[in-house]
Amino acid sequence: MITAHIMFKEKIYKKIERWRPRIKKLVDEYEDVVIDSVTVGQVIGGMRGIKSLITDISYLDPDKGIHYRGYSLDEVFDKLPKPEGCEMPYVEGLVYLLYTGDFPTRDDVEDVMDEFRKRRILPRYVYEVIDAFPPTSNPMAVFSAALLTMARESFFNRKYHSGLQKNDYWEPTYEDALNLLAKLPTIAAYIYTKLYRGGKAIPSNPNLDMAGDFAHMMGIDKPYDDVTRLHYILHADHESGNVSAHTGHLVASSLSDIYLCISAMINALAGPLHGLANQEVLKWLHELKSKMSDSLPTDDELKQYVWDTLNAGLVIPGFGHAVLRRTDPRYIIQREFALRHMPDDPIFRYVDKLYRVVPPVLMKHGKAKNPWPNVDAHSGVIQWHYGVREYEFYTVLFGVARAIGVTANILWDRALGYPIERPKSITTDMLERMAIKKAEKIPSKIS
Ligand code: NMX
Ligand code: MLT
């Protein structure tokens, strides 16, 4: 049987139509069913673990790690189509999977590539805004500002202000999302060349896939295209509660346009407890390396360095996680890549040693609920090995990738009619009164 090929946008629409009744039924028939309770500790402790967000783009299992549309990372890397002669899959294939929930065929990947090709030209004023920043600027601030300036392009804004039905919100959001994603590699590469390569930009090549074109604009030979595919696929989404994804979702819930939302998402990613940790790891390791006059520390010397950092009241970057309770599978996948391609890299040998030395120290320290490495403990050393040595830039790469998952979330939030987000806050007095009243009902709490 020959089935007609359904184009990307139409496929999304068909999926939306099938999904809407499920949400309607939940609201109509089960609105008052209690699925979770909230403790004082959670209110004070960053709402950790409260089940209060819904997304189908990805789910984070504390032991098994992130699942994109129900599939483990191993399945994702195995099943997504790859460019000829490459080890890593097309990023466009992941875009298809996250947006539609289905693995793409080669024709489907080609559709997404076509969509990006049509939309990739960056308006002149964006280059000018980036050029206007002083050379010592924070790359994440430049990235965020470049996105902000593009709010004037928003199709959603124009449609909304000329009268748009709620059911149709998803459609101009799709246009904005694809317009934005198609331009991100050019923006990131231009920021890099502007800040670190004297402004010598290499024009985009429309015949290349998203990651191949980014490697080309960075001026870095193969296998940096595969390194980019690996990086973008691993960092694209981590369910909805992480700070960057949650920020994107929150801002989008007021119907701000995607440019404003992704700019906000970038600002959220730029903190050292979140995305910035990937560059903090490299900075921290280089400090150790210069302390060691470039020689590899012994296990005892490394252990001491970790304790010195903890005793100074600092966190060990790249270790710990709010949800994960095992080594992050994204770390393992990068480690396996490094063992295959760069086992003798001097910084990788430090990272490899940290993998063994840090967890027992964190366990002995006794604070971190998860002593194992997260994605950020490994991403920087791979960039470093392939020539991107300006580690202040690494979070920009994370941001390009995370925009894929967050735009998919925003599109589906709008398609399913999720409302403006507005949790309730209370005062310390109120919390004390509520806590004491509840505790009085639990005999052990008032003895
Ligand atoms: N080094 C030292 N202390 C830590 C670490 C660590 N790597 N991880 C957690 N702790 C401490 C934490 O600061 C807290 O201390 P206190 O009670 O004094 O406030 C205590 O252990 C309990 O924290 P947890 O509940 O285990 O972790 P939480 O969910 O609050 O925070 C992180 C999660 C990821 C923010 C935290 O583990 C951390 O700061 N890690 C280092 C920074 C990092 O790698 N961030 C990147 C996360 C991944 N990403 O891409 O965003
Ligand atoms: C992420 O990828 O967003 C981080 O691992 C942080 C998180 O999930 O909280």
mmCIF file with all atom_site columns, N, CA and C in Angstrom, residues 7 126 164 171 190 375:
data_model
loop_
_atom_site.group_PDB
_atom_site.id
_atom_site.type_symbol
_atom_site.label_atom_id
_atom_site.label_alt_id
_atom_site.label_comp_id
_atom_site.label_asym_id
_atom_site.label_entity_id
_atom_site.label_seq_id
_atom_site.pdbx_PDB_ins_code
_atom_site.Cartn_x
_atom_site.Cartn_y
_atom_site.Cartn_z
_atom_site.occupancy
_atom_site.B_iso_or_equiv
_atom_site.pdbx_formal_charge
_atom_site.auth_seq_id
_atom_site.auth_comp_id
_atom_site.auth_asym_id
_atom_site.auth_atom_id
_atom_site.pdbx_PDB_model_num
ATOM 1  N N  . MET A 1 7   ? 3.074  16.479 4.900  1.00 0.00 ? 7   MET A N  1
ATOM 2  C CA . MET A 1 7   ? 4.088  17.498 5.208  1.00 0.00 ? 7   MET A CA 1
ATOM 3  C C  . MET A 1 7   ? 4.088  17.805 6.712  1.00 0.00 ? 7   MET A C  1
ATOM 4  N N  . VAL A 1 126 ? 19.983 42.308 12.834 1.00 0.00 ? 126 VAL A N  1
ATOM 5  C CA . VAL A 1 126 ? 20.424 41.405 13.924 1.00 0.00 ? 126 VAL A CA 1
ATOM 6  C C  . VAL A 1 126 ? 21.958 41.389 13.979 1.00 0.00 ? 126 VAL A C  1
ATOM 7  N N  . LEU A 1 164 ? -7.384 36.723 16.444 1.00 0.00 ? 164 LEU A N  1
ATOM 8  C CA . LEU A 1 164 ? -7.027 35.324 16.213 1.00 0.00 ? 164 LEU A CA 1
ATOM 9  C C  . LEU A 1 164 ? -7.822 34.449 17.185 1.00 0.00 ? 164 LEU A C  1
ATOM 10 N N  . GLU A 1 171 ? -0.924 27.968 15.010 1.00 0.00 ? 171 GLU A N  1
ATOM 11 C CA . GLU A 1 171 ? -0.463 28.053 13.623 1.00 0.00 ? 171 GLU A CA 1
ATOM 12 C C  . GLU A 1 171 ? 0.589  29.162 13.421 1.00 0.00 ? 171 GLU A C  1
ATOM 13 N N  . TYR A 1 190 ? 27.679 33.617 14.477 1.00 0.00 ? 190 TYR A N  1
ATOM 14 C CA . TYR A 1 190 ? 28.086 35.019 14.293 1.00 0.00 ? 190 TYR A CA 1
ATOM 15 C C  . TYR A 1 190 ? 28.578 35.612 15.627 1.00 0.00 ? 190 TYR A C  1
ATOM 16 N N  . VAL A 1 375 ? 24.918 16.243 32.708 1.00 0.00 ? 375 VAL A N  1
ATOM 17 C CA . VAL A 1 375 ? 25.333 16.513 31.317 1.00 0.00 ? 375 VAL A CA 1
ATOM 18 C C  . VAL A 1 375 ? 26.497 17.510 31.236 1.00 0.00 ? 375 VAL A C  1
#
